[in-house]
CSV table of C-alpha atoms in Angstrom, one decimal:
chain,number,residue,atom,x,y,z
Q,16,UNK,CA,8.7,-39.4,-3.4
Q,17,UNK,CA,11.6,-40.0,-5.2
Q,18,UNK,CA,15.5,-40.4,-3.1
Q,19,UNK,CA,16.8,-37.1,-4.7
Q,20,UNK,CA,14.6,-34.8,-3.4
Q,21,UNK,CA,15.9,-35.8,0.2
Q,22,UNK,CA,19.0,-34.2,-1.1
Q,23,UNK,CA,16.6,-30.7,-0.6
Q,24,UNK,CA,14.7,-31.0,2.1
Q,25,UNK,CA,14.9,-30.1,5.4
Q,26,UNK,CA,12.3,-30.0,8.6
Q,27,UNK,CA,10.2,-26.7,8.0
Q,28,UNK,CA,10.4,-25.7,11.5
Q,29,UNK,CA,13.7,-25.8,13.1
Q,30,UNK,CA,15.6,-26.8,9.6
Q,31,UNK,CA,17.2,-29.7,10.7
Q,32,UNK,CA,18.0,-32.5,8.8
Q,33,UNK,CA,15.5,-35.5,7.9
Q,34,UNK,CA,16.2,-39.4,8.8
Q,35,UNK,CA,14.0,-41.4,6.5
Q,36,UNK,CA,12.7,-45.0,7.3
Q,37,UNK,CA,11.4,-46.4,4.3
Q,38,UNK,CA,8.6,-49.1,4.6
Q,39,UNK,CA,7.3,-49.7,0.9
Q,40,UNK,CA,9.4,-48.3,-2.5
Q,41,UNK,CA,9.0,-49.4,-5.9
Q,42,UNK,CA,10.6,-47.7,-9.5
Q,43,UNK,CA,9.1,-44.5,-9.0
Q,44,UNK,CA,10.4,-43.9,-5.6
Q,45,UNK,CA,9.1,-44.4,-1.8
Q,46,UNK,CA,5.9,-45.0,-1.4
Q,47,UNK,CA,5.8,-45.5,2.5
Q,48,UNK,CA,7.4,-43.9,4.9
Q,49,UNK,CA,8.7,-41.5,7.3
Q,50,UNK,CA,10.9,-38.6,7.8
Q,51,UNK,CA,12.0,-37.6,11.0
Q,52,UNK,CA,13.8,-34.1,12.1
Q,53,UNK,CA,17.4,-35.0,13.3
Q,54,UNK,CA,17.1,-32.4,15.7
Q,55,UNK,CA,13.8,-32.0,16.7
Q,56,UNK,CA,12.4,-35.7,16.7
Q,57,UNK,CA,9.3,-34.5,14.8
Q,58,UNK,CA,8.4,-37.3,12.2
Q,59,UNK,CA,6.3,-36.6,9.1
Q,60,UNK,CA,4.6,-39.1,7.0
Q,61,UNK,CA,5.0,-40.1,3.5
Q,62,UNK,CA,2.1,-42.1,2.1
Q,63,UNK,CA,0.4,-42.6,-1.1
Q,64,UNK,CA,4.3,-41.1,-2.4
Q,65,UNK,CA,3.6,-38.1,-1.1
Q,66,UNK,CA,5.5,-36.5,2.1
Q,67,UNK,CA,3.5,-34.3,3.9
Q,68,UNK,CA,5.5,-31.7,5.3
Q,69,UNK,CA,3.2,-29.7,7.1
Q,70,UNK,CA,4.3,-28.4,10.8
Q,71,UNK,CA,3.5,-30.6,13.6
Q,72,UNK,CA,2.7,-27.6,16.0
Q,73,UNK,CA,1.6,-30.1,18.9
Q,74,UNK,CA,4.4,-31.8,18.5
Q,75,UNK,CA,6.6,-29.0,18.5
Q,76,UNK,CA,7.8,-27.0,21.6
K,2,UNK,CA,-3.2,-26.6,10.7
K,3,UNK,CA,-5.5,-23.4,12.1
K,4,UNK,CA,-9.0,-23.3,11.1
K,5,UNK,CA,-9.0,-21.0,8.1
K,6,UNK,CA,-5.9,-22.7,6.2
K,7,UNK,CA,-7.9,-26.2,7.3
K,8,UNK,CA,-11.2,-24.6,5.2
K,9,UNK,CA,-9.0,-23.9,2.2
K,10,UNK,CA,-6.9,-26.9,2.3
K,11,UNK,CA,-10.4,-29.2,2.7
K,12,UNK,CA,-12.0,-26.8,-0.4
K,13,UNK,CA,-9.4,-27.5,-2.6
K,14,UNK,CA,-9.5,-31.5,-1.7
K,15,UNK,CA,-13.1,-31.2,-2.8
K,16,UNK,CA,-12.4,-29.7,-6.1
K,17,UNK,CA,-9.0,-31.1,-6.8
K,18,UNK,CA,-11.1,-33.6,-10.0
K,19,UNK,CA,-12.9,-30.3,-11.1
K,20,UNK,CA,-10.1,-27.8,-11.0
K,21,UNK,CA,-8.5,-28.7,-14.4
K,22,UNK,CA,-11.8,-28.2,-16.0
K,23,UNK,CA,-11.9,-24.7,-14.5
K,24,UNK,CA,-7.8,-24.0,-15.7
K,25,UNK,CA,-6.6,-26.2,-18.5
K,26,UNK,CA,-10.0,-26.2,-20.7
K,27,UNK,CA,-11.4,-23.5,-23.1
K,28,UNK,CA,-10.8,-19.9,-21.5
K,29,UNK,CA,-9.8,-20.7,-18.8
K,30,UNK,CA,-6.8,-22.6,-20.7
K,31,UNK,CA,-5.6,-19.3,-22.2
K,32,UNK,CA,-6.3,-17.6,-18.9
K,33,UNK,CA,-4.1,-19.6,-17.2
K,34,UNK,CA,-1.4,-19.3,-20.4
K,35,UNK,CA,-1.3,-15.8,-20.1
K,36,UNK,CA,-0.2,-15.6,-16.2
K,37,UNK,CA,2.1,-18.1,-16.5
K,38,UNK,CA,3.7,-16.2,-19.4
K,39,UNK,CA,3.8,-13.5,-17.0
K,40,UNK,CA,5.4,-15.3,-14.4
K,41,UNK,CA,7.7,-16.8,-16.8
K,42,UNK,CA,9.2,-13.4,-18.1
K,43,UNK,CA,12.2,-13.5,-15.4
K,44,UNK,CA,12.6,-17.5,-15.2
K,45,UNK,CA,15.9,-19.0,-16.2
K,46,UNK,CA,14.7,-22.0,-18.4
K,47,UNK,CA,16.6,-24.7,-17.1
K,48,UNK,CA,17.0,-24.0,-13.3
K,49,UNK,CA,15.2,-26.0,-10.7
K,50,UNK,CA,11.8,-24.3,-9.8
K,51,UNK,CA,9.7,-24.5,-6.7
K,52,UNK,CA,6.1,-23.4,-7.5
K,53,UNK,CA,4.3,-22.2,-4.3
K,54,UNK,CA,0.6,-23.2,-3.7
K,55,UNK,CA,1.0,-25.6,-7.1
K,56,UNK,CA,-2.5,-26.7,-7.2
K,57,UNK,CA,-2.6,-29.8,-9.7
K,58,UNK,CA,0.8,-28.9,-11.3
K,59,UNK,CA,-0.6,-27.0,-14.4
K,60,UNK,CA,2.7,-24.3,-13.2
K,61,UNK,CA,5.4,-27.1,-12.7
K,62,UNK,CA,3.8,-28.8,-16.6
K,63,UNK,CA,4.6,-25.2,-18.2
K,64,UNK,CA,7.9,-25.0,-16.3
K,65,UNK,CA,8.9,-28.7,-17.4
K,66,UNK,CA,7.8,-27.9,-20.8
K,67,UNK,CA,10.1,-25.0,-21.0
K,68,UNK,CA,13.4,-27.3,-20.0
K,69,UNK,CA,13.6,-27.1,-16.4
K,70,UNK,CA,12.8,-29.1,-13.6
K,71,UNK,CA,10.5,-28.3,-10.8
K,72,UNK,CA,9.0,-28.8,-7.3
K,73,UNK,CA,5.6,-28.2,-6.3
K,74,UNK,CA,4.2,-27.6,-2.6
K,75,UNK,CA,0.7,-27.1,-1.5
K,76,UNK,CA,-1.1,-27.6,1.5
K,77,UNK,CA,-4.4,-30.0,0.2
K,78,UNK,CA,-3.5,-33.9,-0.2
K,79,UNK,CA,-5.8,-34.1,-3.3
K,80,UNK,CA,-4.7,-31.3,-5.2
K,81,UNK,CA,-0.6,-32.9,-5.0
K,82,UNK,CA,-2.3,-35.9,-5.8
K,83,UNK,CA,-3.5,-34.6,-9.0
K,84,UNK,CA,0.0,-32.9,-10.1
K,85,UNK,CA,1.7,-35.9,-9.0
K,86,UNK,CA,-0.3,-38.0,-11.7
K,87,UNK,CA,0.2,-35.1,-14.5
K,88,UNK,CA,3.8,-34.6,-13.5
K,89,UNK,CA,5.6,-37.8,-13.1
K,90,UNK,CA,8.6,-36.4,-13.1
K,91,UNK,CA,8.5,-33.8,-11.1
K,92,UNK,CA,8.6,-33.4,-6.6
K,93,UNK,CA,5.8,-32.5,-4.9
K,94,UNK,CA,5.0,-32.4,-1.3
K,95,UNK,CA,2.2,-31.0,0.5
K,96,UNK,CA,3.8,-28.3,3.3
K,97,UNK,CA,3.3,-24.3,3.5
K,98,UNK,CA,5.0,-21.3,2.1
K,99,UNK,CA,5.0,-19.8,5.3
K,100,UNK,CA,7.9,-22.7,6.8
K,101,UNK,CA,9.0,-24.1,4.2
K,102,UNK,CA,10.4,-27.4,4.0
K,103,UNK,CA,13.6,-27.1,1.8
K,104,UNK,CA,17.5,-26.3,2.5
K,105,UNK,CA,18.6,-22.8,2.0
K,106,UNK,CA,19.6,-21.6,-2.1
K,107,UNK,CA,18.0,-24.9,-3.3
K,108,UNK,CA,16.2,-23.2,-6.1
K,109,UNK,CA,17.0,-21.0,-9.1
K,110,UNK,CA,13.4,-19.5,-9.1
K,111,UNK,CA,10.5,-19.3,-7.0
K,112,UNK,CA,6.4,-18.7,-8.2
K,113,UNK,CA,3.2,-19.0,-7.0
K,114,UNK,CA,0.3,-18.3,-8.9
K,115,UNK,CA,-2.8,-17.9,-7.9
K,116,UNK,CA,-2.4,-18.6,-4.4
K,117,UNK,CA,-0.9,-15.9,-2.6
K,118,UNK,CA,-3.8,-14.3,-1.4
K,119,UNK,CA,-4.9,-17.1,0.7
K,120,UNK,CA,-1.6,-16.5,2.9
K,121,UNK,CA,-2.3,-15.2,6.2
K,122,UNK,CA,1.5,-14.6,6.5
K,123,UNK,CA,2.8,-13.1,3.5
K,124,UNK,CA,5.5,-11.6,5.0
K,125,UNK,CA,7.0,-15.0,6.5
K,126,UNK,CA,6.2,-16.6,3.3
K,127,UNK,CA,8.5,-13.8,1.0
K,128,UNK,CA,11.1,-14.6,4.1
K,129,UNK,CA,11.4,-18.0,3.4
K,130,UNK,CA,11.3,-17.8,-0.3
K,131,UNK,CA,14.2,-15.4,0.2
K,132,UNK,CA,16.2,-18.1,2.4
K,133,UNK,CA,15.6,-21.2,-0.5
K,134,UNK,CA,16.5,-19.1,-3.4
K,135,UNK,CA,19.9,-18.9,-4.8
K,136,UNK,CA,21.6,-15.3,-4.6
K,137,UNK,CA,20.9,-13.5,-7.7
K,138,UNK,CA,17.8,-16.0,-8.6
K,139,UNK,CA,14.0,-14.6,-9.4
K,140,UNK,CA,10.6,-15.1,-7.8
K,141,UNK,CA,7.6,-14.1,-9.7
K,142,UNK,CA,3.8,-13.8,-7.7
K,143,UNK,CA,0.3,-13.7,-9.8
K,144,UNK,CA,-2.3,-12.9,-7.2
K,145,UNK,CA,-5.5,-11.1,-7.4
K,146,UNK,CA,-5.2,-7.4,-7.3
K,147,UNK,CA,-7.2,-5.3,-5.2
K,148,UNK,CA,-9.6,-3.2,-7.6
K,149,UNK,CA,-13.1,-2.1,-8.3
K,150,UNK,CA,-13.9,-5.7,-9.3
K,151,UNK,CA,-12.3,-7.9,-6.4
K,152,UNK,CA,-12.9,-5.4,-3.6
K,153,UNK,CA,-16.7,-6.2,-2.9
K,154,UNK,CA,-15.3,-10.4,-3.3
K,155,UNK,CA,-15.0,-10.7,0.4
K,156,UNK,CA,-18.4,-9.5,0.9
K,157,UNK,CA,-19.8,-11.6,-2.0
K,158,UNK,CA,-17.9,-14.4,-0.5
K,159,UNK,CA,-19.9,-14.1,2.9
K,160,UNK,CA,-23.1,-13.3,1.4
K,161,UNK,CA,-22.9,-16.2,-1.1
K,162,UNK,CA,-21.8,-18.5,2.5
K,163,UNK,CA,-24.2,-17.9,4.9
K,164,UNK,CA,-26.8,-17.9,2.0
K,165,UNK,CA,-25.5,-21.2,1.5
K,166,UNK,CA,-25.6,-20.5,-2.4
K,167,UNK,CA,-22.4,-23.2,-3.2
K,168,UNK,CA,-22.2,-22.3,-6.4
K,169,UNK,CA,-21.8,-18.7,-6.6
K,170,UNK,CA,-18.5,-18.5,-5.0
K,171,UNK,CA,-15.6,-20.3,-3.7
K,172,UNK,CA,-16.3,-19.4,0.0
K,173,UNK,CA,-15.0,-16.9,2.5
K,174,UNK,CA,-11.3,-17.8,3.2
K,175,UNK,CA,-9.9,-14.5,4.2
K,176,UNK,CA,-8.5,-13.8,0.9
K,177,UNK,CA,-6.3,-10.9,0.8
K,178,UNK,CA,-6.1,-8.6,-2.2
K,179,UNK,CA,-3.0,-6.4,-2.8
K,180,UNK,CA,-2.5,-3.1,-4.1
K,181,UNK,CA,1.0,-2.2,-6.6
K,182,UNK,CA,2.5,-0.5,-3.2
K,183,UNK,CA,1.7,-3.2,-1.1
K,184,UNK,CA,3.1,-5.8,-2.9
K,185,UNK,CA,6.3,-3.6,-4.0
K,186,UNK,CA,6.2,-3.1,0.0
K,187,UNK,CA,6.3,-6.7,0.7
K,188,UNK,CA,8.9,-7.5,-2.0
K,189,UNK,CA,11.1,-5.1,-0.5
K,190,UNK,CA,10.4,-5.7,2.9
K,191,UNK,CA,11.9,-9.4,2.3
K,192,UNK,CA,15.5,-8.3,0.6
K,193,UNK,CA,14.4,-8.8,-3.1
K,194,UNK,CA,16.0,-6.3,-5.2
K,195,UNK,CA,14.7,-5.3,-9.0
K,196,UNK,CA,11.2,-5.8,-7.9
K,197,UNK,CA,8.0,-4.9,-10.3
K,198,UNK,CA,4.6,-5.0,-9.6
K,199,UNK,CA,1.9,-4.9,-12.8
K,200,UNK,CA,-1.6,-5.3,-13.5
K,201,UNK,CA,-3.1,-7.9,-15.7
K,202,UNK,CA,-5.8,-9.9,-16.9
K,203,UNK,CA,-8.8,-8.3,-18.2
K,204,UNK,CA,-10.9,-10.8,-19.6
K,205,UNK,CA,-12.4,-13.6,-17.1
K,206,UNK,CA,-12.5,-17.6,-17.9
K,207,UNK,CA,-16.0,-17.3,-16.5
K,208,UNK,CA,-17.8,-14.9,-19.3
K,209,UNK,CA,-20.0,-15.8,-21.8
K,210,UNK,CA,-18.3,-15.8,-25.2
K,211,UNK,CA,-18.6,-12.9,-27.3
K,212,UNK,CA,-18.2,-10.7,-23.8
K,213,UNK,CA,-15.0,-13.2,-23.5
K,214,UNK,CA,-13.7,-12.1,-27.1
K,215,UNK,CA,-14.2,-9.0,-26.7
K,216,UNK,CA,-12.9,-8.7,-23.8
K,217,UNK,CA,-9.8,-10.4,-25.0
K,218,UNK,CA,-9.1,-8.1,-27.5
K,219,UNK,CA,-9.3,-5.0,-25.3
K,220,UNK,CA,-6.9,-7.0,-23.2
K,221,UNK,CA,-3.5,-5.9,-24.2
K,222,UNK,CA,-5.0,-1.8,-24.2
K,223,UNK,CA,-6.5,-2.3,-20.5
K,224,UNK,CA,-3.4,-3.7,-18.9
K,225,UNK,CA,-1.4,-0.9,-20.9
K,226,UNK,CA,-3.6,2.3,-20.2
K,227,UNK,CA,-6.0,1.5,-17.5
K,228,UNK,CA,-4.2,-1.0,-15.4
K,229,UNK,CA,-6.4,-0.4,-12.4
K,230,UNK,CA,-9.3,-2.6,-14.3
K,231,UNK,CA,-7.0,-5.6,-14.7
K,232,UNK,CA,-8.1,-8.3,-11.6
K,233,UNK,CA,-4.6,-9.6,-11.7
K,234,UNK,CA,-1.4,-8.3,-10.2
K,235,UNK,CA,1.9,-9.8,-11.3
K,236,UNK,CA,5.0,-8.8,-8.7
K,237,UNK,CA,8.3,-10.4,-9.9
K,238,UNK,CA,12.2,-9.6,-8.3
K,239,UNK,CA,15.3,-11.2,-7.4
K,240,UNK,CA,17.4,-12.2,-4.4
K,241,UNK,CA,20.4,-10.0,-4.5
K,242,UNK,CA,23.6,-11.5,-5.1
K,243,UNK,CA,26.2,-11.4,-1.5
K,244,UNK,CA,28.0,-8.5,-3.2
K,245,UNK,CA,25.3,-6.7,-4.2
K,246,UNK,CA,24.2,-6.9,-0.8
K,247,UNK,CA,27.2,-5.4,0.8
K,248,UNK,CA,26.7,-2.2,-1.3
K,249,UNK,CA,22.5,-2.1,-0.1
């Protein structure tokens, strides 16, 4: 995933913004990850590159 | 993830190394050029486009090609996987069109192809595809009509299932199949403005060849006089601008 695309994206189910921790990057962008909901808490992986942004619903009230 | 979107999202990691044999080889090459021509028709060329249900990125490679850039969502890991290796420089991300992952007027256009049927939400899908789009920008859908062909699928689908026959059909998903005045209904029902609904698509990837050609060359007549034969249905509008919406 590359940095820029932050710039766009949001939590899909309350919209909030998105923290991200970044555990592995190299030149194509973050490899390992996570991006969590500023306003929900909900945290969504990004592995292999590629953030999966599917809702949480346990997770979500 | 509910069980039916968990069945299409595991189908389409199973077939994620076949697909581009299916799409981006032989017929099913030019099959796949025609819709996206179709889908094309309303695109700015050099806006940012997010491409709905993406599949392995064949969309997001025409939409680079043509000078813009591009983001791809879909909900199976392997099929991003595969884009993401054809597409180096475009975003991907698997997520659903039905909450959608991106800020409000991020995009300057909006597609899917292909994909729209398997929604079980259309209506919260168009909603959100509303929200992203920039006032004024398009969105363009290639689904499979509902016609004489496609209407016994569902059945075949089930048949094919619990007969175990894998290779006669993709499976039973719940596939929806739309209708011109359903999909105008739906376009409308979201706030797009200018919205057109036509048939295409007459000759299929899967027949043998001289059926194919022939097929082919009856195309252009089918999709222009007898519409209701083309398996295809192309639906295209745009988001109205804030003005335009005052005077709705």
């Amino acid at each position: 995933m590359k940095r820029s695309l932050l710039d766009i994206l949001c939590c899909p189910v309350c919209k909030g913004d998105l923290a991200l921790d970044v555990l592995k990057e190299d030149e194509t962008g973050i490899i390992e990850g996570t991006l969590t909901c500023t306003r929900c808490s909900v945290a969504y992986p990004i592995s292999d590159g590629i953030p999966d942004l599917l809702p949480r619903t346990e997770s979500h009230h | 993830m509910n069980a039916a979107v968990n069945k299409v999202s595991s189908h389409y990691d199973e077939v994620a190394d076949s697909y581009d044999y299916r799409y981006d080889a032989n017929f099913g090459k030019f099959y796949y050029n025609d819709i996206s021509r179709h889908v094309m028709e309303r695109f700015p060329k050099d806006g940012r486009l997010l491409d709905l249900g993406c599949g392995t990125g064949l969309f997001v490679r025409h939409y680079v090609n043509e000078g813009g850039v591009a983001v791809g969502i879909d909900i199976s890991r392997g099929m991003i996987g595969k884009a993401s290796d054809k597409c180096a420089s475009s975003d991907f991300t698997i997520g659903t069109a039905e909450v959608l992952p991106f800020c409000d007027g991020s995009f300057d256009a909006v597609s899917s192809l292909l994909s729209f049927s398997y929604l079980n939400q259309p209506e919260k899908a168009l909603a959100e595809t509303f929200r992203v789009l920039r006032p004024g920008s398009p969105i363009a859908v290639c689904t499979l009509g509902r016609n004489l062909f496609t209407r016994g699928l569902p059945a075949l689908y089930h048949i094919s299932e619990a007969m175990n026959l894998k290779k006669a059909c993709f499976g039973a998903f719940g596939e929806r199949y739309y209708s011109v005045e359903e999909m105008e209904q739906l376009f409308y029902g979201a706030g797009f403005i200018d919205v057109r609904v036509k048939r295409c698509s007459f000759a299929h990837y899967n027949l043998a060849r001289p059926i194919y050609v022939l097929a082919k060359k009856i195309e252009p007549f089918v999709e222009r006089n007898i519409p209701y034969l083309a398996y295809n249905i192309c639906a295209s509008g745009r988001k109205p601008y804030d003005n335009e919406i005052e005077l709705l």
